[in-house]
Coordinates of N, CA and C in Angstrom, one line a residue:
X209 N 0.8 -1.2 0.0 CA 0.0 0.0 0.0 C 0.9 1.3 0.0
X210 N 1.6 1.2 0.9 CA 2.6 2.8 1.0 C 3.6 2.6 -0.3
X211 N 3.7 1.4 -1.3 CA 4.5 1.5 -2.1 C 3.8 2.3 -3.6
X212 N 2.4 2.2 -3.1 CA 1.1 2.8 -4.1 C 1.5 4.5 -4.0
X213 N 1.0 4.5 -2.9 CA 1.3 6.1 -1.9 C 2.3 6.7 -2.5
X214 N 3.9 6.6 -2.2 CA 4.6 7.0 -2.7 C 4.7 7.8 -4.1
X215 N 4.7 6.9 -5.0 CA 4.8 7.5 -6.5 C 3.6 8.1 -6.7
X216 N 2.7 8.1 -6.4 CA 1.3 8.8 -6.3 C 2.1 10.1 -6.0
X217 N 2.2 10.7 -4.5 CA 2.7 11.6 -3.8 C 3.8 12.6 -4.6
X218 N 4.6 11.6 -5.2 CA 5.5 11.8 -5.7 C 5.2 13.1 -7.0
X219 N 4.5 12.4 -7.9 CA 3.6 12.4 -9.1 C 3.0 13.7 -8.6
X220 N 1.9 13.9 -7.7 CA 1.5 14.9 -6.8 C 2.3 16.0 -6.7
X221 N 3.1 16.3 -6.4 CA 4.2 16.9 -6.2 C 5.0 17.6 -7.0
X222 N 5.1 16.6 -8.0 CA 6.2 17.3 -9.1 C 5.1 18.1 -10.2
X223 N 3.6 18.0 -10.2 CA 3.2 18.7 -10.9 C 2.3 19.4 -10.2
X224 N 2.8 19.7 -8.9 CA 2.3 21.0 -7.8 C 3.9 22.0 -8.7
X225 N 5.1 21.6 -8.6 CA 6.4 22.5 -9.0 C 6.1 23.2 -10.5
X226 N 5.6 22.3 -11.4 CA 5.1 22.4 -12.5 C 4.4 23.8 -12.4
X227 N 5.2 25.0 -12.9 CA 4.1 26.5 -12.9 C 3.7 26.9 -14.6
X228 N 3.4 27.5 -14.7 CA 3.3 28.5 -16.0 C 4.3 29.6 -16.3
X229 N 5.5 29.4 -17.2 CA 6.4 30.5 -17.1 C 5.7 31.9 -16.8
X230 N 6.4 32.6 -16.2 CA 6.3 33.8 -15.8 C 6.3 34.9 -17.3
X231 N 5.6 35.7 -17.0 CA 5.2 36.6 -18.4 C 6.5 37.8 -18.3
X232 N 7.2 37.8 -19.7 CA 7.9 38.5 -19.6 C 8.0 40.1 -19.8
X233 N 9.0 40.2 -19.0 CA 8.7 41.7 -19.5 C 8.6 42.3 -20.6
X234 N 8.2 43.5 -20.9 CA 7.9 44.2 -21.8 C 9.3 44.5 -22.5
X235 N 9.4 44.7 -23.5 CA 11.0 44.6 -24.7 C 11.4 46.3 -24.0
X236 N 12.7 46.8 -23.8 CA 12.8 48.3 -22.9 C 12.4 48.9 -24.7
X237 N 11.8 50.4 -24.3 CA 11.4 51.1 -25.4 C 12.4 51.7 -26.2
X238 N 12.6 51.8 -27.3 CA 13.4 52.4 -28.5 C 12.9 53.4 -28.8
X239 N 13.8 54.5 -28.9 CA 13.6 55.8 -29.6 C 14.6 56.3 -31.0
X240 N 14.1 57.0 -31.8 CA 14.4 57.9 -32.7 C 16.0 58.2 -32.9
X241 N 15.6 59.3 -31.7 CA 16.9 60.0 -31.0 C 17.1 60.2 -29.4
X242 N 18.5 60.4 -29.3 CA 18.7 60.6 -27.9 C 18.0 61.7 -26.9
X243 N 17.7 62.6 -27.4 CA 16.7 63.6 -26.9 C 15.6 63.0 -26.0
X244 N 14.9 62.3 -27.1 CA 13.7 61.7 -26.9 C 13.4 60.7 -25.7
X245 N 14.9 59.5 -25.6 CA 15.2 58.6 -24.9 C 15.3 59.4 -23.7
X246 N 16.1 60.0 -23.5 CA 16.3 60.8 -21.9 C 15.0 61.6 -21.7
X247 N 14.1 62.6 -22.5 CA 12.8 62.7 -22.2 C 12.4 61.9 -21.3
X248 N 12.2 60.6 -21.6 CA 11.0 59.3 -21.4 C 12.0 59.0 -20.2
X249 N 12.9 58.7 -20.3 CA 13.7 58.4 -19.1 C 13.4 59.3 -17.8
X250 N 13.7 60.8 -18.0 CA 13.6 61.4 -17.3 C 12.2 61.9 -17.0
X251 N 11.3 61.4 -17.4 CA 9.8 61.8 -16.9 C 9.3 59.7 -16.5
X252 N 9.8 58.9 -16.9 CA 10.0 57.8 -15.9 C 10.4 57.4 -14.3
X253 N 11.1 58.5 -14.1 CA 12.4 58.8 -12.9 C 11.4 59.8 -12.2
X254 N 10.5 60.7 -12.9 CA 9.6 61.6 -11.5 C 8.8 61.0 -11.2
X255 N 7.9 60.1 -12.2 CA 6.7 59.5 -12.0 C 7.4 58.1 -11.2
X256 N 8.5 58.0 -10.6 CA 8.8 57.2 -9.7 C 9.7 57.8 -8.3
X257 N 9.0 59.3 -8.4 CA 9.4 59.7 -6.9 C 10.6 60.5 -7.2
X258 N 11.3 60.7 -8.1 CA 12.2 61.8 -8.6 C 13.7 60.9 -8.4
X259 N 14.9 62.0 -8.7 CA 16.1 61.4 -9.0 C 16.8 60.8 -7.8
X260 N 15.8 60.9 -6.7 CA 16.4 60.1 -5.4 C 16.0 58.8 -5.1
X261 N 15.0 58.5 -5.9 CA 13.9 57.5 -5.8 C 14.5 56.0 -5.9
X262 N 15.9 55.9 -6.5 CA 16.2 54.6 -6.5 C 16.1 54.1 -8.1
X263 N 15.5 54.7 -8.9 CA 15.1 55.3 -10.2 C 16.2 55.1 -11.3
X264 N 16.8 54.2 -11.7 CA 18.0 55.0 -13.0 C 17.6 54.7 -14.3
X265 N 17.9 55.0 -15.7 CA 18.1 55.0 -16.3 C 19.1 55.3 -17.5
X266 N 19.7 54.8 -18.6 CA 20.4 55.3 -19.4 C 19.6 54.6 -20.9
X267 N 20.8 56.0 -21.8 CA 19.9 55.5 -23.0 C 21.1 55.1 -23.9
X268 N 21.0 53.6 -24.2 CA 21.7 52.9 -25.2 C 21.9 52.9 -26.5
X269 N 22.7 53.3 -27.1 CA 22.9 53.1 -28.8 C 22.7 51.7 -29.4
X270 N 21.8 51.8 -30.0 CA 21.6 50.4 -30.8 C 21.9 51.2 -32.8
X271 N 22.3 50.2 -33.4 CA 22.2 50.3 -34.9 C 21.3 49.9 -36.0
X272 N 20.5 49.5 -35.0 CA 19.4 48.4 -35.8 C 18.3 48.1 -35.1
X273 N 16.8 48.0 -35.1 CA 15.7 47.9 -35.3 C 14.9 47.1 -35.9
X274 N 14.0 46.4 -35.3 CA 12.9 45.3 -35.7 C 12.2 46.3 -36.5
X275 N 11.3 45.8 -37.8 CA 9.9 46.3 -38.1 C 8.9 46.9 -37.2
X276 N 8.3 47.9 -37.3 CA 7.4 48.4 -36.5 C 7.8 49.2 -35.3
X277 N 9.5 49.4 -35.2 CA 10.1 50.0 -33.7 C 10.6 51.6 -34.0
X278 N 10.3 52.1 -33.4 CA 11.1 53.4 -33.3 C 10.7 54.4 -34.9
X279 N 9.5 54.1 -35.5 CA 9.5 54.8 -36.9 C 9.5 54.0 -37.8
X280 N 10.5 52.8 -37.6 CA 10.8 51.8 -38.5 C 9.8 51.1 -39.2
X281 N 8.8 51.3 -40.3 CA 7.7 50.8 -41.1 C 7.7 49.4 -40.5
X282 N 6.6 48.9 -40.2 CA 6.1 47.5 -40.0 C 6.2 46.8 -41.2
X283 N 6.6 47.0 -42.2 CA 6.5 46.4 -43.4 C 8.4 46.1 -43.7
X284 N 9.1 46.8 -42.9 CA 10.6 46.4 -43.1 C 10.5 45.0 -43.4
X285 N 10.5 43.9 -43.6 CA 11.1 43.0 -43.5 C 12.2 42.8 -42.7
X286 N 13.4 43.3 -43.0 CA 14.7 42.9 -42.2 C 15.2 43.9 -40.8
X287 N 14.0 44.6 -40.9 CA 14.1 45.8 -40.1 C 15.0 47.0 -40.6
X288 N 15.0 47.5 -39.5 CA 15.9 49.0 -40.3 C 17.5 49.7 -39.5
X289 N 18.4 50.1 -40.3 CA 19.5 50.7 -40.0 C 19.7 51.8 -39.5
X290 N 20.1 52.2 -38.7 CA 20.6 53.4 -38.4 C 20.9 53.6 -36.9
X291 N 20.7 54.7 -36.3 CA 21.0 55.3 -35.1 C 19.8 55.2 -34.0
X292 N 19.4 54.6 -32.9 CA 18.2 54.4 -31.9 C 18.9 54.1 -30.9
X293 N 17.7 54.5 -29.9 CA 17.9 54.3 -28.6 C 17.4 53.9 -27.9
X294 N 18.0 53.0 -27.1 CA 17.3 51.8 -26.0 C 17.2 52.6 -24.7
X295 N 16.2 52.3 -24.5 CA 15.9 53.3 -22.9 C 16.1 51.8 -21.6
X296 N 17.1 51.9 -21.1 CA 17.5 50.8 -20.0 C 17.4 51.5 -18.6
X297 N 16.4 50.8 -18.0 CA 15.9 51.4 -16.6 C 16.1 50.3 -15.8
X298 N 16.2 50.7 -14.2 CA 16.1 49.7 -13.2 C 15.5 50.4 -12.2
X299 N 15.1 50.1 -10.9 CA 14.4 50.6 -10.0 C 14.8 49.5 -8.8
X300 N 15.5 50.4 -8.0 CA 16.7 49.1 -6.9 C 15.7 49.6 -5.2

C-alpha cells in the first residue's frame, strides 16, 4: 500500500512545482533620438518619486531595429539601420 502512496505523492508533487512560465517583460522602449530617450527616461524617474527614488536609467545606442520599432515601417522585413535608442531602466 505505501509502495502505491509514494509515486502517487511523488507524481502529486512534481506537478504542484510544474508553474506557467512567468510573463515576460515588456521589450525596454526604443527611440528615434537621444533627446527623446532621456525625455522618457527622465519623466519615468519623477513618476517614480524623482532622482532620489532609487530610479535609473540610461539610453543605449543600438544600430538596428525590428519592423514596426522606433519609426521603423512595419512592413521592413529585415528591419531598419541606423542610429536608436534603448531606454535601460532599473528601480533598486
Amino acid at each position: 500500500m505505501l509502495s502505491k502512496l509514494v509515486p502517487a505523492a511523488l507524481a502529486a508533487a512534481a506537478a504542484a512545482v510544474v508553474v506557467a512560465p512567468a510573463a515576460s517583460a515588456a521589450p525596454a522602449p526604443v527611440f528615434a533620438s537621444y533627446d527623446a530617450c532621456q525625455a522618457e527616461g527622465s519623466r519615468q524617474q519623477l513618476a517614480a518619486g524623482g532622482p532620489f527614488s532609487g530610479f535609473t536609467f540610461t539610453c543605449e545606442k543600438t544600430y538596428s531595429v525590428g519592423a514596426g520599432t522606433a519609426g521603423c515601417p512595419p512592413t521592413a522585413a529585415d528591419g531598419c539601420i541606423g542610429e536608436y535608442w534603448i531606454l535601460r531602466s532599473r528601480n533598486v
